[in-house]
C-alpha cells in the first residue's frame, strides 16, 4: 500500500527475548522528549481480533488458517483505524511486531512467506524504519528463562530459528536496520535513537 503522509512509522521485530518491548518504551520516551507526538502500540492489537488471538495462547491454539485470517483481519483494522490516521496527522508510531511477524510465525506454520507479504502489502503500508533486533536463539531463550516466563508453544527452538532467519531475510529492504541485540540496553537504544532522529 502506498504511503502519502508526513508521519514516521517505526516497526520493531525480533524473536522473544531480544528486548523489543524495553526498546520500544525507551524509544518512545526519547522521541517524546524531542517534542514528537508518539504512539506506542503492538500487534496482535488490543482490538477484537487481537483479543481472540491473545486468548488462544491460553485457551488452545487455533488452526493455522484461522490464525492467519485473524492476524490479517486484526492488522487491516489496526492499519485503517489507527496507523493510517496517526500517520496522516504527521505523528510517530512505534509498533511492536507487524507483518514481518506473520511471515515468520505463520510461515513457520506452513504458509508461503512471499504470499503473506504480498497479501499484507495490499492493505498495509511499509514502515519508514524496521528495526530487526537480532540475537541467537539460545541467547534469546536464556533471557526468557531468566525472566521466569514459560517457554510457550510459540517458542520452541527450531521454530524460533526459522523466525529469526525470516526477519533477517528482509534485511536488504531499504527501510531495514539489523540491530545486534546482544549489546547493552543503552547501546541498543542509542543506535535506534540515532537512526530514528536521522530519518
Ligand atoms: P505478543 O503477545 O506480543 O507476545 P510477545 O510480547 O512475547 O511478543 O505476541 C504473541 C505472539 O503472536 C508472538 O509469539 C508472535 C505471534 N504473532 C504471530 O504469530 N503472527 C503475527 O502476525 C504477529 C503480529 C504475532
Short mmCIF file of N, CA and C and ligand atoms in Angstrom, two decimals, residues 16 20-21 42-44 54 61 67 71 75 96-99 101-102 105-106 154-155, ligand 1:
data_model
loop_
_atom_site.label_atom_id
_atom_site.label_comp_id
_atom_site.label_asym_id
_atom_site.label_seq_id
_atom_site.Cartn_x
_atom_site.Cartn_y
_atom_site.Cartn_z
N UNK A 16 11.16 -13.42 20.65
CA UNK A 16 11.01 -13.09 22.06
C UNK A 16 12.35 -13.20 22.77
N UNK A 20 12.46 -6.27 22.54
CA UNK A 20 11.58 -5.38 21.76
C UNK A 20 10.81 -4.40 22.64
N UNK A 21 10.12 -4.92 23.65
CA UNK A 21 9.24 -4.06 24.45
C UNK A 21 10.03 -3.01 25.23
N UNK A 42 1.17 -2.29 19.62
CA UNK A 42 1.68 -3.63 19.34
C UNK A 42 0.67 -4.42 18.51
N UNK A 43 1.18 -5.50 17.90
CA UNK A 43 0.32 -6.47 17.23
C UNK A 43 0.67 -7.86 17.75
N UNK A 44 -0.30 -8.77 17.98
CA UNK A 44 -1.71 -8.51 17.77
C UNK A 44 -2.19 -7.30 18.57
N UNK A 54 -4.82 -13.37 21.27
CA UNK A 54 -4.12 -13.44 22.56
C UNK A 54 -4.73 -14.52 23.45
N UNK A 61 -4.67 -23.46 20.85
CA UNK A 61 -4.21 -22.90 19.58
C UNK A 61 -5.27 -23.07 18.49
N UNK A 67 -5.88 -18.81 12.32
CA UNK A 67 -4.92 -17.90 12.91
C UNK A 67 -4.45 -16.87 11.88
N UNK A 71 -4.96 -12.77 12.07
CA UNK A 71 -3.86 -11.79 12.07
C UNK A 71 -4.08 -10.76 10.96
N UNK A 75 -4.80 -6.85 11.59
CA UNK A 75 -3.90 -5.84 11.03
C UNK A 75 -4.65 -4.85 10.17
N UNK A 96 5.31 -2.60 17.94
CA UNK A 96 5.98 -3.80 18.42
C UNK A 96 5.34 -4.98 17.68
N UNK A 97 6.00 -5.48 16.65
CA UNK A 97 5.56 -6.52 15.72
C UNK A 97 4.60 -5.96 14.65
N UNK A 98 4.76 -6.54 13.43
CA UNK A 98 3.93 -6.13 12.28
C UNK A 98 3.89 -7.31 11.31
N UNK A 99 3.75 -7.04 10.01
CA UNK A 99 3.51 -8.17 9.10
C UNK A 99 4.72 -9.09 8.94
N UNK A 101 6.20 -10.38 11.33
CA UNK A 101 5.92 -11.47 12.28
C UNK A 101 4.97 -12.50 11.66
N UNK A 102 4.07 -12.06 10.81
CA UNK A 102 3.18 -13.01 10.13
C UNK A 102 3.98 -13.87 9.16
N UNK A 105 6.02 -16.24 11.79
CA UNK A 105 5.31 -17.22 12.63
C UNK A 105 4.29 -18.03 11.84
N UNK A 106 3.56 -17.39 10.93
CA UNK A 106 2.62 -18.17 10.13
C UNK A 106 3.36 -18.87 8.99
N UNK A 154 4.74 -21.12 21.17
CA UNK A 154 5.33 -20.40 20.04
C UNK A 154 6.86 -20.46 20.06
N UNK A 155 7.40 -20.90 21.17
CA UNK A 155 8.79 -20.56 21.41
C UNK A 155 9.77 -21.73 21.40
P1 LIG B 1 2.74 -10.95 21.97
O1 LIG B 1 1.59 -11.16 22.89
O2 LIG B 1 3.09 -9.60 21.52
O3 LIG B 1 3.97 -11.66 22.66
P2 LIG B 1 5.36 -11.02 22.97
O4 LIG B 1 5.09 -9.84 23.86
O5 LIG B 1 6.04 -12.14 23.66
O6 LIG B 1 5.93 -10.64 21.66
O7 LIG B 1 2.57 -11.83 20.66
C1 LIG B 1 2.03 -13.10 20.77
C2 LIG B 1 2.57 -13.98 19.72
O8 LIG B 1 1.96 -13.66 18.48
C3 LIG B 1 4.07 -13.90 19.47
O9 LIG B 1 4.68 -15.10 19.89
C4 LIG B 1 4.20 -13.82 17.97
C5 LIG B 1 2.82 -14.07 17.46
N1 LIG B 1 2.47 -13.37 16.20
C6 LIG B 1 2.20 -14.14 15.08
O10 LIG B 1 2.25 -15.37 15.13
N2 LIG B 1 1.85 -13.51 13.91
C7 LIG B 1 1.76 -12.15 13.80
O11 LIG B 1 1.43 -11.63 12.71
C8 LIG B 1 2.05 -11.36 14.98
C9 LIG B 1 1.94 -9.87 14.92
C10 LIG B 1 2.40 -12.02 16.16
#
